[in-house]
mmCIF file of C-alpha atoms in Angstrom:
data_model
loop_
_atom_site.group_PDB
_atom_site.id
_atom_site.type_symbol
_atom_site.label_atom_id
_atom_site.label_comp_id
_atom_site.label_asym_id
_atom_site.label_seq_id
_atom_site.Cartn_x
_atom_site.Cartn_y
_atom_site.Cartn_z
ATOM 1 C CA MET A 109 -24.344 6.632 -15.751
ATOM 2 C CA ILE A 110 -25.000 8.476 -12.475
ATOM 3 C CA LEU A 111 -22.047 10.016 -10.626
ATOM 4 C CA THR A 112 -22.445 10.878 -6.945
ATOM 5 C CA GLU A 113 -20.175 11.980 -4.108
ATOM 6 C CA VAL A 114 -19.868 9.719 -1.069
ATOM 7 C CA ASP A 115 -19.534 11.349 2.331
ATOM 8 C CA ASP A 116 -18.372 8.390 4.419
ATOM 9 C CA LEU A 117 -16.603 5.431 2.799
ATOM 10 C CA SER A 118 -17.026 3.323 5.921
ATOM 11 C CA ALA A 119 -20.823 3.716 6.039
ATOM 12 C CA ASP A 120 -22.065 4.163 2.471
ATOM 13 C CA LYS A 121 -23.787 0.901 1.471
ATOM 14 C CA GLU A 122 -23.240 1.358 -2.271
ATOM 15 C CA TRP A 123 -19.532 2.094 -1.827
ATOM 16 C CA LEU A 124 -19.133 -0.987 0.381
ATOM 17 C CA ARG A 125 -20.992 -3.044 -2.220
ATOM 18 C CA LEU A 126 -18.562 -1.809 -4.896
ATOM 19 C CA TRP A 127 -15.526 -2.496 -2.707
ATOM 20 C CA ARG A 128 -16.663 -6.077 -2.059
ATOM 21 C CA SER A 129 -17.080 -6.634 -5.803
ATOM 22 C CA ASP A 130 -13.539 -5.492 -6.648
ATOM 23 C CA ASP A 131 -11.196 -8.377 -7.548
ATOM 24 C CA HIS A 132 -8.111 -6.721 -6.102
ATOM 25 C CA GLN A 133 -9.059 -4.830 -2.932
ATOM 26 C CA HIS A 134 -5.571 -3.424 -2.435
ATOM 27 C CA ALA A 135 -4.972 -3.081 1.291
ATOM 28 C CA ASN A 136 -3.638 0.473 0.916
ATOM 29 C CA TYR A 137 -7.204 1.593 0.174
ATOM 30 C CA THR A 138 -9.221 0.257 3.080
ATOM 31 C CA VAL A 139 -10.743 3.035 5.169
ATOM 32 C CA THR A 140 -8.258 2.754 8.023
ATOM 33 C CA SER A 141 -5.261 2.300 5.711
ATOM 34 C CA LEU A 142 -6.219 5.523 3.942
ATOM 35 C CA ALA A 143 -6.075 7.172 7.360
ATOM 36 C CA VAL A 144 -2.519 5.843 7.764
ATOM 37 C CA GLY A 145 -1.648 7.368 4.385
ATOM 38 C CA ALA A 146 -3.128 10.700 5.416
ATOM 39 C CA ALA A 147 -0.624 10.910 8.263
ATOM 40 C CA HIS A 148 2.441 9.596 6.449
ATOM 41 C CA TYR A 149 3.419 10.120 2.805
ATOM 42 C CA THR A 150 5.159 7.368 0.850
ATOM 43 C CA ARG A 151 8.220 8.328 -1.170
ATOM 44 C CA LEU A 152 8.048 7.856 -4.962
ATOM 45 C CA TYR A 153 11.571 6.725 -5.749
ATOM 46 C CA TYR A 154 11.267 7.168 -9.499
ATOM 47 C CA LEU A 155 10.475 10.898 -9.229
ATOM 48 C CA PRO A 156 13.121 13.588 -8.681
ATOM 49 C CA ALA A 157 12.801 15.164 -5.250
ATOM 50 C CA GLU A 158 11.570 18.478 -6.648
ATOM 51 C CA ARG A 159 8.613 16.701 -8.306
ATOM 52 C CA ASP A 160 7.743 14.391 -5.423
ATOM 53 C CA VAL A 161 5.229 16.127 -3.189
ATOM 54 C CA SER A 162 5.878 13.614 -0.423
ATOM 55 C CA GLU A 163 9.527 14.569 0.026
ATOM 56 C CA TYR A 164 10.327 16.300 3.327
ATOM 57 C CA ARG A 165 6.653 16.608 4.306
ATOM 58 C CA PRO A 166 4.853 14.447 6.891
ATOM 59 C CA CYS A 167 1.321 15.096 5.619
ATOM 60 C CA ALA A 168 -1.017 17.658 4.106
ATOM 61 C CA GLU A 169 -2.447 20.511 6.155
ATOM 62 C CA ARG A 170 -5.974 19.345 5.373
ATOM 63 C CA PHE A 171 -7.883 16.850 3.215
ATOM 64 C CA VAL A 172 -11.210 17.823 1.634
ATOM 65 C CA PRO A 173 -13.148 14.640 0.675
ATOM 66 C CA HIS A 174 -14.845 14.283 -2.724
ATOM 67 C CA HIS A 175 -15.188 10.480 -2.951
ATOM 68 C CA LEU A 176 -16.809 9.443 -6.239
ATOM 69 C CA LEU A 177 -19.213 6.616 -7.096
ATOM 70 C CA ALA A 178 -20.403 5.884 -10.638
ATOM 71 C CA SER A 179 -23.522 3.721 -10.870
ATOM 72 C CA GLY A 180 -25.324 2.071 -13.769
ATOM 73 C CA PRO A 181 -28.809 0.565 -13.932
ATOM 74 C CA ASP A 182 -27.803 -2.464 -11.835
ATOM 75 C CA GLY A 183 -25.724 -0.699 -9.184
ATOM 76 C CA PRO A 184 -22.228 0.700 -8.656
ATOM 77 C CA VAL A 185 -19.705 0.164 -11.445
ATOM 78 C CA ALA A 186 -16.623 2.136 -10.392
ATOM 79 C CA GLY A 187 -15.444 4.703 -7.887
ATOM 80 C CA LEU A 188 -12.557 6.526 -6.265
ATOM 81 C CA ALA A 189 -11.522 7.436 -2.770
ATOM 82 C CA LEU A 190 -10.764 11.070 -3.577
ATOM 83 C CA THR A 191 -9.572 14.039 -1.561
ATOM 84 C CA VAL A 192 -8.228 17.489 -2.279
ATOM 85 C CA GLU A 193 -4.982 17.970 -0.366
ATOM 86 C CA VAL A 194 -4.414 21.455 0.977
ATOM 87 C CA LEU A 195 -0.634 21.919 0.852
ATOM 88 C CA PRO A 196 1.400 25.084 1.514
ATOM 89 C CA GLY A 197 0.523 27.336 -1.429
ATOM 90 C CA ARG A 198 -0.881 24.525 -3.589
ATOM 91 C CA HIS A 199 -3.569 21.861 -3.961
ATOM 92 C CA ARG A 200 -3.549 18.388 -5.444
ATOM 93 C CA LEU A 201 -5.983 15.522 -5.853
ATOM 94 C CA SER A 202 -5.188 12.214 -4.160
ATOM 95 C CA ALA A 203 -6.599 9.450 -1.995
ATOM 96 C CA TYR A 204 -5.533 10.911 1.362
ATOM 97 C CA GLY A 205 -2.004 11.398 0.066
ATOM 98 C CA ARG A 206 -1.884 8.175 -1.919
ATOM 99 C CA PRO A 207 -2.282 7.827 -5.690
ATOM 100 C CA LEU A 208 -5.849 7.578 -6.941
ATOM 101 C CA MET A 209 -6.963 3.991 -7.515
ATOM 102 C CA LEU A 210 -10.040 2.971 -9.477
ATOM 103 C CA VAL A 211 -12.255 0.530 -7.576
ATOM 104 C CA GLU A 212 -14.264 -1.501 -10.083
ATOM 105 C CA ASP A 213 -16.870 -4.184 -10.485
ATOM 106 C CA ARG A 214 -15.131 -5.988 -13.334
ATOM 107 C CA THR A 215 -18.172 -8.162 -13.966
ATOM 108 C CA ALA A 216 -19.976 -5.068 -15.307
ATOM 109 C CA PRO A 217 -20.074 -4.747 -19.109
ATOM 110 C CA ALA A 218 -17.001 -3.081 -20.599
ATOM 111 C CA ARG A 219 -19.222 -0.343 -22.038
ATOM 112 C CA LEU A 220 -20.447 0.633 -18.566
ATOM 113 C CA ARG A 221 -16.942 0.534 -17.112
ATOM 114 C CA ARG A 222 -15.749 2.924 -19.822
ATOM 115 C CA GLN A 223 -18.695 5.233 -19.197
ATOM 116 C CA ALA A 224 -17.985 5.215 -15.464
ATOM 117 C CA ALA A 225 -14.317 6.078 -16.032
ATOM 118 C CA ALA A 226 -15.274 8.915 -18.389
ATOM 119 C CA ALA A 227 -17.684 10.386 -15.835
ATOM 120 C CA ILE A 228 -15.053 10.149 -13.090
ATOM 121 C CA HIS A 229 -12.446 11.777 -15.332
ATOM 122 C CA THR A 230 -14.781 14.668 -16.106
ATOM 123 C CA ARG A 231 -15.295 15.290 -12.396
ATOM 124 C CA LEU A 232 -11.542 15.109 -11.748
ATOM 125 C CA GLN A 233 -11.006 17.779 -14.380
ATOM 126 C CA GLU A 234 -13.716 19.956 -12.830
ATOM 127 C CA LEU A 235 -12.151 19.685 -9.386
ATOM 128 C CA THR A 236 -8.690 20.381 -10.789
ATOM 129 C CA GLU A 237 -9.979 23.598 -12.355
ATOM 130 C CA HIS A 238 -12.046 24.597 -9.331
ATOM 131 C CA TYR A 239 -9.154 24.263 -6.874
ATOM 132 C CA GLY A 240 -6.388 25.245 -9.264
ATOM 133 C CA ALA A 241 -4.855 21.865 -8.438
ATOM 134 C CA GLU A 242 -1.622 20.534 -9.919
ATOM 135 C CA ARG A 243 -1.376 17.379 -12.004
ATOM 136 C CA TYR A 244 -2.774 14.344 -10.221
ATOM 137 C CA HIS A 245 -1.466 10.818 -9.968
ATOM 138 C CA ALA A 246 -3.371 7.546 -10.387
ATOM 139 C CA ARG A 247 -1.994 4.055 -9.810
ATOM 140 C CA ASP A 248 -3.048 1.120 -11.961
ATOM 141 C CA TYR A 249 -2.428 -2.353 -10.539
ATOM 142 C CA LEU A 250 -2.840 -3.914 -13.985
ATOM 143 C CA VAL A 251 -5.267 -6.565 -12.793
ATOM 144 C CA GLY A 252 -5.329 -9.351 -15.346
ATOM 145 C CA GLY A 253 -2.497 -7.615 -17.202
ATOM 146 C CA GLU A 254 -4.860 -4.942 -18.561
ATOM 147 C CA ILE A 255 -4.855 -1.202 -18.027
ATOM 148 C CA SER A 256 -7.941 0.130 -16.261
ATOM 149 C CA PRO A 257 -10.590 2.273 -18.009
ATOM 150 C CA LEU A 258 -9.392 5.280 -15.982
ATOM 151 C CA THR A 259 -5.809 4.778 -17.201
ATOM 152 C CA GLU A 260 -7.121 4.624 -20.752
ATOM 153 C CA VAL A 261 -9.034 7.881 -20.506
ATOM 154 C CA LEU A 262 -6.168 9.679 -18.720
ATOM 155 C CA LEU A 263 -3.670 8.698 -21.409
ATOM 156 C CA ARG A 264 -6.061 9.697 -24.197
ATOM 157 C CA HIS A 265 -6.377 13.137 -22.603
ATOM 158 C CA GLY A 266 -2.646 13.827 -22.547
ATOM 159 C CA GLY A 267 -1.553 11.951 -19.428
ATOM 160 C CA VAL A 268 1.761 10.139 -19.121
ATOM 161 C CA SER A 269 2.737 6.885 -17.436
ATOM 162 C CA ARG A 270 5.692 5.574 -15.461
ATOM 163 C CA HIS A 271 6.105 2.015 -14.302
ATOM 164 C CA HIS A 272 7.665 0.375 -11.272
ATOM 165 C CA PHE A 273 7.869 -3.158 -9.909
ATOM 166 C CA THR A 274 6.847 -4.757 -6.646
ATOM 167 C CA GLN A 275 7.478 -8.136 -5.047
ATOM 168 C CA THR A 276 4.355 -10.170 -4.382
ATOM 169 C CA VAL A 277 3.510 -13.658 -3.191
ATOM 170 C CA ASP A 278 0.622 -15.736 -4.484
ATOM 171 C CA LEU A 279 -0.790 -17.206 -1.287
ATOM 172 C CA ARG A 280 -2.974 -19.811 -2.964
ATOM 173 C CA PRO A 281 -0.421 -22.661 -3.200
ATOM 174 C CA PRO A 282 0.050 -24.754 -0.036
ATOM 175 C CA ALA A 283 2.736 -23.761 2.463
ATOM 176 C CA GLU A 284 5.179 -26.497 1.443
ATOM 177 C CA GLU A 285 5.081 -25.342 -2.183
ATOM 178 C CA ARG A 286 5.619 -21.699 -1.244
ATOM 179 C CA PHE A 287 8.389 -22.695 1.160
ATOM 180 C CA ALA A 288 10.199 -24.454 -1.690
ATOM 181 C CA GLU A 289 10.124 -21.187 -3.661
ATOM 182 C CA LEU A 290 12.083 -19.324 -0.973
ATOM 183 C CA ARG A 291 15.755 -18.521 -1.407
ATOM 184 C CA LYS A 292 17.885 -21.411 -0.141
ATOM 185 C CA ASN A 293 19.404 -19.570 2.837
ATOM 186 C CA PHE A 294 15.926 -18.320 3.815
ATOM 187 C CA ARG A 295 14.764 -21.910 4.117
ATOM 188 C CA LYS A 296 17.764 -22.679 6.321
ATOM 189 C CA ILE A 297 16.999 -19.721 8.588
ATOM 190 C CA LEU A 298 13.350 -20.702 8.983
ATOM 191 C CA ARG A 299 14.203 -24.331 9.750
ATOM 192 C CA ARG A 300 16.798 -23.411 12.357
ATOM 193 C CA GLU A 301 15.630 -23.432 15.961
ATOM 194 C CA ARG A 302 16.119 -20.176 17.855
ATOM 195 C CA GLY A 303 16.087 -20.747 21.609
ATOM 196 C CA GLY A 304 13.878 -18.459 23.649
ATOM 197 C CA PHE A 305 12.277 -16.920 20.549
ATOM 198 C CA ALA A 306 8.506 -16.763 20.003
ATOM 199 C CA LEU A 307 6.219 -15.124 17.449
ATOM 200 C CA ASP A 308 2.793 -13.651 18.202
ATOM 201 C CA VAL A 309 0.188 -12.396 15.748
ATOM 202 C CA VAL A 310 -1.582 -9.374 17.241
ATOM 203 C CA THR A 311 -5.104 -8.719 15.965
ATOM 204 C CA ALA A 312 -8.120 -6.625 16.956
ATOM 205 C CA ARG A 313 -8.934 -9.106 19.720
ATOM 206 C CA ASP A 314 -5.748 -8.531 21.702
ATOM 207 C CA VAL A 315 -3.975 -5.375 20.503
ATOM 208 C CA THR A 316 -3.180 -2.779 23.168
ATOM 209 C CA ARG A 317 -1.463 0.581 23.365
ATOM 210 C CA ALA A 318 1.532 -1.265 24.829
ATOM 211 C CA HIS A 319 2.059 -3.045 21.490
ATOM 212 C CA LEU A 320 2.221 0.306 19.740
ATOM 213 C CA ASP A 321 4.598 1.688 22.368
ATOM 214 C CA ASP A 322 6.955 -1.249 21.753
ATOM 215 C CA PHE A 323 6.787 -0.604 18.004
ATOM 216 C CA VAL A 324 7.596 3.092 18.457
ATOM 217 C CA ARG A 325 10.476 2.283 20.810
ATOM 218 C CA LEU A 326 12.051 -0.212 18.404
ATOM 219 C CA HIS A 327 11.787 2.285 15.534
ATOM 220 C CA LEU A 328 13.425 5.017 17.554
ATOM 221 C CA GLU A 329 16.227 2.759 18.784
ATOM 222 C CA PHE A 330 16.953 1.387 15.312
ATOM 223 C CA PHE A 331 16.792 4.603 13.270
ATOM 224 C CA GLY A 332 17.890 7.032 15.945
ATOM 225 C CA LYS A 333 15.133 9.462 15.032
ATOM 226 C CA THR A 334 11.363 9.656 14.626
ATOM 227 C CA LEU A 335 10.225 8.774 11.090
ATOM 228 C CA ARG A 336 6.472 8.901 11.714
ATOM 229 C CA THR A 337 4.156 11.418 13.306
ATOM 230 C CA GLY A 338 2.141 10.550 16.399
ATOM 231 C CA ALA A 339 -0.995 10.615 14.242
ATOM 232 C CA SER A 340 0.572 8.051 11.923
ATOM 233 C CA TRP A 341 1.292 5.643 14.792
ATOM 234 C CA ASP A 342 -2.223 6.138 16.170
ATOM 235 C CA SER A 343 -3.725 5.355 12.765
ATOM 236 C CA ILE A 344 -1.788 2.074 12.648
ATOM 237 C CA LEU A 345 -3.293 1.108 15.997
ATOM 238 C CA ALA A 346 -6.759 2.070 14.710
ATOM 239 C CA SER A 347 -6.230 -0.102 11.621
ATOM 240 C CA VAL A 348 -5.467 -3.167 13.754
ATOM 241 C CA ARG A 349 -8.402 -2.456 16.064
ATOM 242 C CA ALA A 350 -10.705 -2.291 13.024
ATOM 243 C CA ASP A 351 -9.487 -5.681 11.710
ATOM 244 C CA GLU A 352 -7.982 -3.970 8.658
ATOM 245 C CA GLY A 353 -4.462 -4.708 9.843
ATOM 246 C CA PHE A 354 -2.440 -6.921 12.166
ATOM 247 C CA MET A 355 0.990 -6.965 13.771
ATOM 248 C CA VAL A 356 3.519 -9.726 14.155
ATOM 249 C CA VAL A 357 5.726 -9.492 17.242
ATOM 250 C CA GLY A 358 8.939 -11.451 17.718
ATOM 251 C CA ARG A 359 10.066 -11.864 21.329
ATOM 252 C CA GLN A 360 13.424 -13.070 22.539
ATOM 253 C CA ASP A 361 13.099 -14.282 26.139
ATOM 254 C CA ASP A 362 9.834 -12.298 26.385
ATOM 255 C CA ARG A 363 11.492 -9.075 25.163
ATOM 256 C CA PRO A 364 10.144 -7.584 21.878
ATOM 257 C CA VAL A 365 12.978 -7.639 19.322
ATOM 258 C CA ALA A 366 11.047 -7.540 16.014
ATOM 259 C CA MET A 367 7.713 -6.007 15.022
ATOM 260 C CA ALA A 368 5.850 -5.453 11.796
ATOM 261 C CA TYR A 369 2.501 -4.004 10.744
ATOM 262 C CA PHE A 370 0.493 -5.439 7.839
ATOM 263 C CA ALA A 371 -2.496 -3.751 6.212
ATOM 264 C CA VAL A 372 -5.142 -6.225 5.117
ATOM 265 C CA SER A 373 -8.387 -6.475 3.163
ATOM 266 C CA ASP A 374 -10.462 -9.551 2.377
ATOM 267 C CA ARG A 375 -8.148 -10.403 -0.531
ATOM 268 C CA TYR A 376 -4.900 -8.521 -0.106
ATOM 269 C CA CYS A 377 -2.178 -8.216 2.542
ATOM 270 C CA LEU A 378 0.521 -5.542 2.411
ATOM 271 C CA TYR A 379 3.759 -5.460 4.394
ATOM 272 C CA ALA A 380 3.498 -1.835 5.480
ATOM 273 C CA SER A 381 6.153 -1.301 8.151
ATOM 274 C CA GLY A 382 8.649 -3.322 10.153
ATOM 275 C CA VAL A 383 11.702 -3.018 12.376
ATOM 276 C CA ASN A 384 14.097 -5.180 14.391
ATOM 277 C CA ASP A 385 16.052 -4.589 17.545
ATOM 278 C CA ALA A 386 19.283 -2.868 16.449
ATOM 279 C CA ASP A 387 21.470 -5.479 18.176
ATOM 280 C CA SER A 388 19.644 -8.289 16.359
ATOM 281 C CA TYR A 389 20.045 -6.868 12.845
ATOM 282 C CA GLY A 390 20.983 -9.566 10.329
ATOM 283 C CA SER A 391 20.057 -12.470 12.582
ATOM 284 C CA GLY A 392 17.050 -13.627 10.553
ATOM 285 C CA LEU A 393 14.259 -12.056 12.602
ATOM 286 C CA SER A 394 12.583 -10.437 9.589
ATOM 287 C CA HIS A 395 12.500 -13.770 7.771
ATOM 288 C CA ARG A 396 10.535 -15.364 10.601
ATOM 289 C CA VAL A 397 8.182 -12.398 11.001
ATOM 290 C CA LEU A 398 7.312 -12.274 7.290
ATOM 291 C CA TRP A 399 6.776 -16.027 6.953
ATOM 292 C CA ARG A 400 4.426 -15.960 9.947
ATOM 293 C CA ALA A 401 2.562 -12.990 8.466
ATOM 294 C CA MET A 402 2.068 -14.823 5.168
ATOM 295 C CA GLU A 403 0.605 -17.819 6.958
ATOM 296 C CA HIS A 404 -1.775 -15.591 8.912
ATOM 297 C CA ALA A 405 -2.830 -13.661 5.803
ATOM 298 C CA ARG A 406 -3.576 -16.916 3.994
ATOM 299 C CA ALA A 407 -5.658 -18.098 6.951
ATOM 300 C CA LEU A 408 -7.666 -14.857 6.662
ATOM 301 C CA GLY A 409 -8.442 -15.688 3.035
ATOM 302 C CA CYS A 410 -6.010 -13.300 1.349
ATOM 303 C CA VAL A 411 -4.814 -14.242 -2.130
ATOM 304 C CA HIS A 412 -2.106 -11.603 -2.566
ATOM 305 C CA PHE A 413 0.759 -10.661 -0.253
ATOM 306 C CA GLU A 414 2.826 -7.628 -1.224
ATOM 307 C CA LEU A 415 6.325 -7.095 0.140
ATOM 308 C CA GLY A 416 6.890 -3.710 -1.502
ATOM 309 C CA GLU A 417 8.711 -1.993 -4.335
ATOM 310 C CA GLN A 418 11.630 -3.648 -6.092
ATOM 311 C CA LEU A 419 14.260 -1.017 -6.862
ATOM 312 C CA TYR A 420 16.488 -2.406 -9.612
ATOM 313 C CA PRO A 421 19.963 -0.819 -9.710
ATOM 314 C CA GLY A 422 19.858 0.038 -13.404
ATOM 315 C CA MET A 423 16.623 1.979 -12.964
ATOM 316 C CA TYR A 424 17.726 3.779 -9.784
ATOM 317 C CA PRO A 425 21.526 4.189 -10.062
ATOM 318 C CA ASP A 426 21.730 6.928 -7.423
ATOM 319 C CA LEU A 427 19.924 5.084 -4.642
ATOM 320 C CA PRO A 428 21.893 4.222 -1.496
ATOM 321 C CA GLU A 429 23.104 0.632 -1.304
ATOM 322 C CA LYS A 430 20.748 -0.145 1.593
ATOM 323 C CA PHE A 431 17.729 0.144 -0.715
ATOM 324 C CA ARG A 432 19.228 -2.379 -3.103
ATOM 325 C CA ALA A 433 19.858 -4.692 -0.170
ATOM 326 C CA ILE A 434 16.222 -4.349 0.920
ATOM 327 C CA GLY A 435 15.083 -5.187 -2.600
ATOM 328 C CA HIS A 436 17.318 -8.266 -2.676
ATOM 329 C CA PHE A 437 15.855 -9.390 0.639
ATOM 330 C CA LYS A 438 12.255 -9.013 -0.581
ATOM 331 C CA ALA A 439 12.995 -10.982 -3.744
ATOM 332 C CA GLY A 440 14.038 -13.963 -1.628
ATOM 333 C CA PHE A 441 10.458 -14.334 -0.413
ATOM 334 C CA SER A 442 8.588 -13.505 -3.585
ATOM 335 C CA ASN A 443 7.304 -15.944 -6.184
ATOM 336 C CA THR A 444 6.062 -13.085 -8.394
ATOM 337 C CA THR A 445 7.401 -9.728 -9.557
ATOM 338 C CA ALA A 446 4.473 -7.550 -10.597
ATOM 339 C CA ALA A 447 4.449 -4.387 -12.680
ATOM 340 C CA ARG A 448 2.499 -1.338 -11.554
ATOM 341 C CA LEU A 449 1.625 1.654 -13.710
ATOM 342 C CA ASP A 450 1.633 5.195 -12.357
ATOM 343 C CA VAL A 451 -0.341 7.591 -14.541
ATOM 344 C CA PHE A 452 -0.115 11.362 -14.264
ATOM 345 C CA SER A 453 -2.793 13.654 -15.672
ATOM 346 C CA ALA A 454 -0.189 15.848 -17.379
ATOM 347 C CA PRO A 455 3.461 15.483 -18.430
ATOM 348 C CA LEU A 456 5.878 15.615 -15.516
ATOM 349 C CA GLU A 457 7.925 18.268 -17.286
ATOM 350 C CA ALA A 458 4.997 20.709 -17.377
ATOM 351 C CA PRO A 459 5.142 23.572 -14.820
#
């Protein structure tokens, strides 16, 4: 097994070959989506604030790339988008602020996949020691219901796991079958005519800075404050321009009243961010935007559509009610609740 470092994920032919061979291709880990993550951390709800590096911090000061590619005799077997985050007074390993995710060719023999994971783990340990980095965090999407070889080796070396759930939609069934799976009142909303309302899908062919400006304006009007950095908004625009994302815009009498951004790979679509006009809250705009996005993602060839984390009240008793309401809304669209495994390289209680 040969382990090498990749300088540029967007240009390295062997990395791109590995990415194309991966069954999952989670949209959070495309090149441009990683850039979005670098500018905007995602909160880990199941961690206390003092252990969640993302809390109260827009992004790292700097990311030092160390992307890894493990290759066998017939080509790449597994790899990681990997960076060292330079944080105030500390370092950690991540994928531009996101959990590490093993990219795999699952058609490779199990023996080679285990060897690749072991080589990657050894390098992670070396980098942890070299930088004096804190415990690192990997996410396992449990493809096929199995833990990945990297999860296996992390747990055998003293790591710990936490699980969470997310709402997903299998896009393979025809639209009428998926429509029947929706919550009853969702079907009523989508069938109801809304005068003067139109939906547009914005892709690389037609996206402009004006679309982004509308998105920023709606966010500011709805939340009353800025929740993303300028670099984060710019990276969303770059994702759409690179065909690794798209927007859906809802217009009422030609005025933008709902917008959402979706990260996309060849096989996966992720609902990444969305907002409605404050005066239109609760009027069913999000239902229409998401249904249109699912239809577009299916037309692109995506198999999976992820709505986001499901925060069950018994698991998160201290969360504000609005998060439970968001989870209830997502469940109305989803025909699948999927488990995800978060694996940490050392116990969370360790200093």
